Amino acid sequence: MKLHHRIASGVVALLIGSMAFTSCTDEIKFGNAFIEKTPGGTVSLDTVFASAEYTKQFLVGLYVLQYYGLPFKNATSAPWSASYWNSKLDAMTDCYQQHFSGSEAYNRYYGGLLTSNNSGLIGYSNDFVWETVRRCWLLIDNIDNVPGLSDQEKKNMIAQAKCLAAARYFDLYSIYGGLPIIDHTFTGTESTFEVKRATAEQTALFMVRLLDEAIPDLPWAYNGNTIDTDAANNTGRWTAAGARALKAKILLFNASPLYNDDKPYYDGNSQAEQDSLVWHGGFKQERWQQALQACEDFFNDNAKNGNYWGLNMATGTTPEAYRQAYRMGYIYQGSREILHRTAVTTTTSNKASYQWWNFVGGSGPFRHSYGPTEEYVEMFPWANGTPFDWKQDSIDGKIYGEKGQLFYKYTQLKTSVKKDASRDPRLYENAIVNGQTLSLNWTTGKAEGDTYELWVGGEHESNDVAILDEDGKTKITEKDVARFSTGYGTMKYFLGQEYYGKFVHWVYLSYDEMLLMYAECLAQCGRLDEAIAKVDEVRARVGLKGLKYGQAAFKGDKSTLPNLSTKEGVLSEVLRERACELGMSNNRYYDMIRYKRTDWMTKRLHGLVTYRMMQNSKREWVRSSRPYIGDDKKAGLKEPSVFDYEIFELQNRARYLWDYSPNDLEVRKWLLMPLPLSEINKNYGLVQNPGW
């Protein structure tokens, strides 16, 4: 049963029968009519599980309901996270800013209008989570009756179902906290039952138990060594490697300060806090040890299996080669860096399946753009690994920032300009910056075509960052519904014109994320040098020297750098590296809430205005709003290489949390999302999160 993309099968959509929660007095249903409502159709439960083929197709139908993190459709129906009006989790972080009033980020989150009457960005009740869990247990509870399946096939299918259920639980646990635990199907004849919300730790350990039970009955990888492990037909199914990685991620959350601390994240007075639904009631170092052990189990098992999974490495030492290695590591369908992924084929156009934020290929509209912030861009170091600083360039220590060399070092030759990338290659794969080529050839990895003109008046930036004159003063403001409103554009999952119209998977878990989770757990357990070594392994893939080398070579004020001899300093670098390596993957949002970084929520964010500098008749350098592509290029002028910059505060729209202090309760409540009031009112035991 191929799993290259989501598959719509006639047998997947089944009416399995009414199995509503019932009690002595009231009917109880939660989340998309959790037990009562099943997929449309007329085939009975007995029919489905009387056939091996139907049962296999039913399992494929469970994969259809996985979380897919790239919004791709214009809809208000489930799954809510698939709607590009909804916004991605990372839009709520310090890395990206949306500029369209119709998006959820701009409206409810930046505007502070979210309430318990609204769905979260991954909906508690309209993202197919409970449908998936229900069907997983239907398969598990009925598979023994299926003829034509070997015992090993049954064990493998049960293991896949347990991974699917655990993953869907994690999708909600990561943003809501403790959840009702459903560990079997309901017949509808029960006289008593309990579905109240479990504690945060009970929820985490429930997911871990499912994965522990699944791991022995799953292959480490679909490596093609046997028919059962043929990659062409099984890519996308859960493996033991994916299950181990998810277990590590769950235990990482379980050990993080949001849950694992001596103080709750809110005020301690809510029922959710007193019942330990949103924290553990205290700190235990052993939780970090458990997360560390889960990471070590993954890498030990990978070694036993010939290190099947690993980083996609560059075939050369140029910035383009490093970019290609990074890119193909997350986007290539056969990448051994991807531990688990999901995919769709449903689109609203031939480009929307992956260009959901840009609608690139025409004139727009660009209303779903995610503009990288200046804060995000400055997280990326210089090309040799030294931390970014406006007053220096890593190549030779000169102050190139003031001469427009923030992204490329330009060397004037007699008849041309030599251009060398001056920053971390991952920057150019996560953000579109001024001077970047339009295309990195999918096959060769060579930079091709014209360059992005992201200066005021440039071919691509135009006036997305508008300059307004008021009373003789210059005012900078971002244009609404524009692609480059922060002065930058999104590159992750965009990839350029050579990939138009292709279908892209969502990377749910990856090897580079495992390395950085391992680094975090090592640091939390006091093994600092080992933690740094894991971070350096990730950096080396893109040609960056290690953290300690970067700090030693830094020519600025070293007192501003994290202290790598302390746990706090190493963790600071791990979180920064996670932002650079794992852009547009939800992980920055997860890190923000896991570490209770309300200071990330309240800090004012910025964009960058770039000006093209040209010499006037007096050979003075002055700002110019002329594009290069067009008359200047046709006339044989050299590619522009001198620029001026101005950082500006984002205003369209200013986030309402920016007016609060990080410790304010109004800010702290946002560390977890509100549960739907409609679900709480069903009185099956759901307790609201603090502050909502």
Coordinates of N, CA, C and O in Angstrom, one line a residue, residues 281-402:
G281 N 3.9 19.7 39.0 CA 3.9 20.0 40.4 C 5.2 20.1 41.0 O 5.4 20.2 42.3
G282 N 6.3 20.1 40.3 CA 7.6 20.2 40.8 C 8.7 19.7 39.8 O 8.3 19.2 38.7
F283 N 9.9 20.0 40.1 CA 11.0 19.7 39.2 C 11.7 18.4 39.6 O 11.9 18.1 40.8
K284 N 12.0 17.5 38.6 CA 12.8 16.3 38.8 C 13.9 16.2 37.7 O 13.5 16.2 36.5
Q285 N 15.1 16.2 38.2 CA 16.2 16.0 37.2 C 16.1 14.7 36.4 O 16.5 14.6 35.3
E286 N 15.5 13.7 37.0 CA 15.5 12.4 36.4 C 14.7 12.5 35.1 O 14.8 11.6 34.2
R287 N 13.8 13.4 35.0 CA 13.1 13.6 33.7 C 14.0 13.9 32.5 O 13.8 13.4 31.4
W288 N 15.0 14.7 32.8 CA 16.0 15.0 31.8 C 16.9 13.7 31.5 O 17.2 13.5 30.4
Q289 N 17.1 13.0 32.5 CA 17.9 11.7 32.3 C 17.1 10.8 31.5 O 17.7 10.1 30.6
Q290 N 15.8 10.7 31.6 CA 14.9 9.8 30.8 C 14.9 10.3 29.4 O 15.0 9.5 28.4
A291 N 14.9 11.6 29.2 CA 14.9 12.1 27.8 C 16.3 11.8 27.2 O 16.4 11.5 26.0
L292 N 17.3 12.0 27.9 CA 18.7 11.7 27.5 C 18.8 10.2 27.1 O 19.4 9.9 26.0
Q293 N 18.3 9.4 27.9 CA 18.4 7.9 27.6 C 17.6 7.6 26.3 O 18.1 6.8 25.5
A294 N 16.5 8.3 26.1 CA 15.7 8.0 24.9 C 16.5 8.4 23.6 O 16.5 7.8 22.6
C295 N 17.3 9.5 23.7 CA 18.2 10.0 22.6 C 19.3 8.9 22.4 O 19.6 8.6 21.3
E296 N 19.9 8.5 23.5 CA 21.0 7.5 23.4 C 20.5 6.2 22.8 O 21.2 5.6 22.0
D297 N 19.3 5.8 23.2 CA 18.7 4.6 22.6 C 18.5 4.7 21.1 O 18.8 3.8 20.4
F298 N 18.1 5.9 20.6 CA 18.0 6.1 19.2 C 19.3 5.9 18.5 O 19.5 5.2 17.5
F299 N 20.3 6.6 19.0 CA 21.6 6.6 18.3 C 22.3 5.2 18.5 O 23.0 4.7 17.5
N300 N 22.1 4.5 19.6 CA 22.6 3.2 19.7 C 22.0 2.2 18.7 O 22.7 1.4 18.1
D301 N 20.7 2.3 18.6 CA 20.0 1.4 17.7 C 20.4 1.7 16.2 O 20.4 0.8 15.4
N302 N 20.6 3.0 16.0 CA 21.0 3.4 14.6 C 22.3 2.8 14.3 O 22.6 2.3 13.2
A303 N 23.3 2.8 15.3 CA 24.6 2.2 15.0 C 24.5 0.7 14.8 O 25.1 0.1 14.0
K304 N 23.6 0.0 15.6 CA 23.4 -1.4 15.4 C 22.8 -1.7 14.0 O 23.0 -2.8 13.5
N305 N 22.1 -0.8 13.4 CA 21.6 -0.9 12.1 C 22.4 -0.3 11.0 O 21.8 0.2 10.0
G306 N 23.7 -0.2 11.2 CA 24.6 0.3 10.2 C 24.5 1.8 10.0 O 24.9 2.3 8.9
N307 N 24.0 2.5 11.0 CA 23.9 4.0 10.8 C 23.1 4.3 9.6 O 23.5 5.2 8.8
Y308 N 22.0 3.7 9.4 CA 21.1 3.9 8.2 C 20.7 5.3 8.1 O 20.7 5.9 7.0
W309 N 20.4 5.9 9.3 CA 19.9 7.3 9.2 C 21.1 8.3 9.5 O 22.0 7.9 10.3
G310 N 21.1 9.4 8.9 CA 22.2 10.3 9.1 C 22.0 11.6 8.4 O 21.0 11.8 7.6
L311 N 22.9 12.6 8.5 CA 22.8 13.9 7.9 C 23.1 13.7 6.4 O 24.0 12.9 6.0
N312 N 22.4 14.4 5.5 CA 22.7 14.5 4.1 C 24.0 15.4 3.9 O 23.9 16.5 4.2
M313 N 25.1 14.8 3.5 CA 26.3 15.6 3.4 C 26.6 16.2 2.1 O 26.2 15.6 1.0
A314 N 27.3 17.3 2.1 CA 27.7 18.0 0.8 C 28.7 17.2 0.1 O 29.6 16.5 0.6
T315 N 28.7 17.3 -1.3 CA 29.7 16.7 -2.1 C 30.8 17.7 -2.5 O 31.7 17.3 -3.2
G316 N 30.7 18.9 -2.0 CA 31.7 19.9 -2.3 C 31.9 20.8 -1.1 O 31.2 20.6 0.0
T317 N 32.7 21.8 -1.2 CA 32.9 22.7 -0.1 C 32.5 24.2 -0.4 O 32.9 25.1 0.3
T318 N 31.7 24.4 -1.4 CA 31.2 25.7 -1.7 C 30.0 26.0 -1.0 O 29.3 25.1 -0.5
P319 N 29.6 27.3 -0.8 CA 28.4 27.6 -0.1 C 27.2 27.0 -0.8 O 26.2 26.5 -0.1
E320 N 27.2 26.9 -2.1 CA 26.1 26.3 -2.9 C 26.0 24.8 -2.6 O 24.9 24.2 -2.4
A321 N 27.1 24.1 -2.5 CA 27.1 22.7 -2.1 C 26.6 22.4 -0.8 O 25.8 21.5 -0.5
Y322 N 26.9 23.3 0.2 CA 26.4 23.2 1.5 C 24.9 23.4 1.6 O 24.1 22.8 2.3
R323 N 24.5 24.4 0.8 CA 23.0 24.7 0.7 C 22.3 23.5 0.1 O 21.2 23.2 0.6
Q324 N 22.8 22.9 -0.9 CA 22.2 21.8 -1.6 C 22.1 20.6 -0.6 O 21.0 19.9 -0.6
A325 N 23.1 20.4 0.2 CA 23.1 19.3 1.1 C 22.0 19.5 2.2 O 21.2 18.6 2.5
Y326 N 21.9 20.7 2.7 CA 20.9 21.1 3.7 C 19.5 20.9 3.0 O 18.6 20.3 3.6
R327 N 19.3 21.4 1.8 CA 18.0 21.4 1.2 C 17.5 20.0 0.9 O 16.4 19.6 1.2
M328 N 18.4 19.2 0.3 CA 18.0 17.9 -0.1 C 17.8 17.0 1.2 O 17.1 16.0 1.1
G329 N 18.4 17.4 2.3 CA 18.2 16.6 3.5 C 16.8 16.6 4.0 O 16.3 15.6 4.5
Y330 N 16.1 17.8 3.8 CA 14.7 17.8 4.3 C 13.7 17.7 3.2 O 12.5 17.3 3.5
I331 N 14.0 17.9 1.9 CA 13.0 17.9 0.9 C 13.0 16.7 0.0 O 12.0 16.3 -0.6
Y332 N 14.1 16.0 -0.1 CA 14.2 14.9 -1.0 C 13.4 13.7 -0.5 O 13.6 13.3 0.7
Q333 N 12.6 13.1 -1.3 CA 11.7 12.0 -0.8 C 12.4 10.8 -0.3 O 11.9 10.1 0.6
G334 N 13.6 10.6 -0.8 CA 14.4 9.4 -0.3 C 15.5 9.8 0.7 O 16.4 9.0 1.0
S335 N 15.4 11.0 1.3 CA 16.4 11.4 2.3 C 16.5 10.5 3.5 O 15.5 10.3 4.2
R336 N 17.7 10.1 3.9 CA 17.9 9.3 5.1 C 18.0 10.2 6.3 O 18.3 9.8 7.4
E337 N 17.7 11.5 6.1 CA 17.7 12.4 7.2 C 16.3 12.5 7.8 O 16.1 13.0 8.9
I338 N 15.3 12.1 7.0 CA 13.9 12.3 7.4 C 13.4 11.0 8.1 O 13.3 9.9 7.5
L339 N 13.2 11.1 9.4 CA 12.8 9.9 10.2 C 11.3 9.6 10.1 O 10.9 8.5 10.2
H340 N 10.5 10.6 9.9 CA 9.1 10.4 9.6 C 8.6 11.7 8.9 O 8.9 12.8 9.2
R341 N 7.7 11.5 7.9 CA 7.1 12.6 7.2 C 5.7 12.3 6.8 O 5.2 11.1 6.9
T342 N 4.9 13.3 6.5 CA 3.6 13.2 6.0 C 3.5 14.0 4.7 O 4.3 14.8 4.4
A343 N 2.5 13.7 3.8 CA 2.4 14.3 2.5 C 0.9 14.4 2.1 O 0.1 13.6 2.6
V344 N 0.6 15.3 1.2 CA -0.7 15.4 0.6 C -0.6 15.6 -0.9 O 0.5 16.0 -1.4
T345 N -1.7 15.4 -1.6 CA -1.7 15.7 -3.0 C -2.8 16.7 -3.3 O -2.8 17.3 -4.3
T346 N -3.7 17.0 -2.3 CA -4.8 17.9 -2.5 C -4.2 19.3 -2.6 O -3.5 19.7 -1.7
T347 N -4.6 20.1 -3.6 CA -4.1 21.4 -3.8 C -5.2 22.3 -4.2 O -6.3 21.9 -4.8
T348 N -5.1 23.6 -4.1 CA -6.0 24.6 -4.6 C -5.5 25.1 -6.0 O -6.2 25.8 -6.7
S349 N -4.3 24.8 -6.3 CA -3.7 25.2 -7.6 C -2.5 24.3 -7.8 O -2.1 23.5 -6.9
N350 N -1.9 24.4 -8.9 CA -0.7 23.5 -9.2 C 0.5 23.9 -8.4 O 1.5 23.2 -8.5
K351 N 0.4 25.0 -7.6 CA 1.6 25.4 -6.9 C 1.3 25.4 -5.4 O 2.2 25.4 -4.6
A352 N 0.0 25.3 -5.0 CA -0.3 25.6 -3.6 C 0.1 24.5 -2.6 O 0.2 24.7 -1.4
S353 N 0.5 23.3 -3.1 CA 0.8 22.3 -2.2 C 2.1 22.6 -1.4 O 2.3 22.0 -0.4
Y354 N 2.9 23.5 -2.0 CA 4.1 23.8 -1.2 C 4.3 25.3 -1.1 O 5.0 25.8 -0.2
Q355 N 3.8 26.1 -2.0 CA 4.0 27.5 -2.0 C 2.8 28.2 -1.3 O 2.3 29.2 -1.8
W356 N 2.4 27.7 -0.2 CA 1.2 28.1 0.4 C 1.4 29.5 1.0 O 0.4 30.2 1.3
W357 N 2.6 30.0 1.2 CA 2.7 31.3 1.8 C 3.0 32.4 0.8 O 2.9 33.6 1.1
N358 N 3.3 32.1 -0.4 CA 3.7 33.1 -1.4 C 2.9 33.2 -2.6 O 2.8 34.3 -3.2
F359 N 2.3 32.1 -3.1 CA 1.6 32.1 -4.3 C 2.5 32.7 -5.4 O 2.1 33.5 -6.2
V360 N 3.7 32.3 -5.4 CA 4.7 32.8 -6.3 C 4.5 32.2 -7.7 O 4.1 31.1 -7.8
G361 N 4.9 32.9 -8.7 CA 4.7 32.5 -10.1 C 3.8 33.5 -10.9 O 3.7 33.4 -12.1
G362 N 3.2 34.4 -10.2 CA 2.4 35.4 -10.8 C 2.6 36.7 -10.0 O 3.7 37.0 -9.5
S363 N 1.6 37.5 -10.0 CA 1.7 38.8 -9.3 C 1.1 38.7 -7.9 O 0.9 39.8 -7.3
G364 N 0.8 37.6 -7.4 CA 0.3 37.5 -6.1 C -1.1 36.9 -6.1 O -1.5 36.2 -7.0
P365 N -1.9 37.1 -5.1 CA -1.6 37.9 -3.9 C -0.7 37.2 -3.0 O -0.6 36.0 -3.0
F366 N 0.1 38.0 -2.2 CA 1.0 37.4 -1.3 C 0.6 37.5 0.2 O 1.3 37.7 1.1
R367 N -0.7 37.4 0.3 CA -1.3 37.7 1.6 C -0.9 36.7 2.7 O -1.1 36.9 3.9
H368 N -0.5 35.5 2.3 CA -0.1 34.5 3.3 C 1.4 34.4 3.5 O 1.9 33.4 3.9
S369 N 2.1 35.5 3.1 CA 3.5 35.5 3.3 C 3.9 35.4 4.8 O 3.2 35.9 5.6
Y370 N 5.1 34.8 5.0 CA 5.7 34.7 6.3 C 7.0 35.4 6.2 O 8.0 34.9 5.7
G371 N 7.1 36.7 6.7 CA 8.3 37.5 6.5 C 9.3 37.2 7.6 O 9.0 37.4 8.8
P372 N 10.5 36.6 7.3 CA 11.5 36.5 8.4 C 11.9 37.8 9.0 O 11.9 38.9 8.3
T373 N 12.1 37.8 10.3 CA 12.4 39.0 11.0 C 13.9 39.3 11.0 O 14.7 38.4 10.8
E374 N 14.3 40.5 11.3 CA 15.7 40.8 11.5 C 16.3 40.0 12.6 O 17.4 39.6 12.6
E375 N 15.5 39.8 13.7 CA 16.0 39.0 14.8 C 16.3 37.6 14.4 O 17.3 37.0 14.8
Y376 N 15.5 37.0 13.5 CA 15.8 35.7 13.0 C 17.1 35.7 12.1 O 18.0 34.8 12.3
V377 N 17.2 36.6 11.2 CA 18.4 36.6 10.3 C 19.7 36.8 11.1 O 20.7 36.2 10.7
E378 N 19.6 37.6 12.2 CA 20.8 37.8 13.0 C 21.2 36.6 13.8 O 22.3 36.6 14.4
M379 N 20.4 35.6 13.9 CA 20.8 34.3 14.6 C 21.8 33.5 13.8 O 22.5 32.7 14.3
F380 N 21.8 33.8 12.5 CA 22.7 33.0 11.6 C 24.1 33.6 11.7 O 24.3 34.8 11.4
P381 N 25.2 32.8 11.9 CA 26.5 33.3 12.0 C 27.1 33.7 10.7 O 26.5 33.5 9.6
W382 N 28.3 34.2 10.8 CA 29.1 34.5 9.5 C 29.6 33.2 9.0 O 29.5 32.1 9.6
A383 N 30.1 33.2 7.8 CA 30.4 32.0 7.0 C 31.4 31.1 7.7 O 31.4 29.9 7.4
N384 N 32.3 31.6 8.5 CA 33.3 30.7 9.2 C 32.8 30.3 10.6 O 33.6 29.7 11.3
G385 N 31.6 30.7 10.9 CA 31.1 30.2 12.2 C 31.1 31.2 13.3 O 30.7 30.9 14.4
T386 N 31.7 32.4 13.1 CA 31.7 33.4 14.2 C 30.4 34.0 14.3 O 29.6 34.2 13.3
P387 N 29.9 34.3 15.5 CA 28.6 34.9 15.7 C 28.4 36.2 15.0 O 29.4 37.0 14.8
F388 N 27.2 36.4 14.5 CA 26.9 37.6 13.7 C 27.1 38.9 14.6 O 26.7 38.9 15.8
D389 N 27.7 39.9 14.0 CA 27.8 41.2 14.7 C 27.8 42.2 13.6 O 28.5 42.1 12.6
W390 N 27.1 43.3 13.9 CA 27.0 44.4 12.9 C 28.3 45.0 12.6 O 28.5 45.7 11.6
K391 N 29.2 44.9 13.5 CA 30.5 45.7 13.4 C 31.6 44.9 12.8 O 32.8 45.4 12.8
Q392 N 31.4 43.7 12.4 CA 32.5 42.9 11.8 C 32.0 41.9 10.8 O 30.8 41.6 10.7
D393 N 32.9 41.4 10.0 CA 32.7 40.4 9.0 C 33.7 39.3 9.3 O 34.8 39.6 9.6
S394 N 33.2 38.1 9.2 CA 34.1 37.0 9.6 C 35.2 36.7 8.7 O 36.2 36.0 9.0
I395 N 35.1 37.2 7.4 CA 36.1 36.8 6.4 C 37.4 37.4 6.7 O 38.5 36.8 6.7
D396 N 37.5 38.7 7.0 CA 38.8 39.3 7.3 C 38.7 40.3 8.4 O 39.7 41.1 8.6
G397 N 37.6 40.4 9.2 CA 37.5 41.2 10.3 C 37.2 42.7 10.0 O 37.0 43.5 10.9
K398 N 37.0 43.0 8.8 CA 36.6 44.4 8.4 C 35.1 44.6 8.6 O 34.4 43.7 8.7
I399 N 34.8 45.9 8.7 CA 33.4 46.2 9.0 C 32.6 46.3 7.7 O 32.4 47.4 7.1
Y400 N 32.2 45.1 7.2 CA 31.4 45.1 5.9 C 30.0 45.4 6.1 O 29.3 45.8 5.1
G401 N 29.4 45.3 7.3 CA 28.0 45.6 7.5 C 27.7 47.0 7.1 O 26.6 47.2 6.5
E402 N 28.6 47.9 7.3 CA 28.4 49.3 6.9 C 28.6 49.6 5.5 O 28.2 50.6 5.0

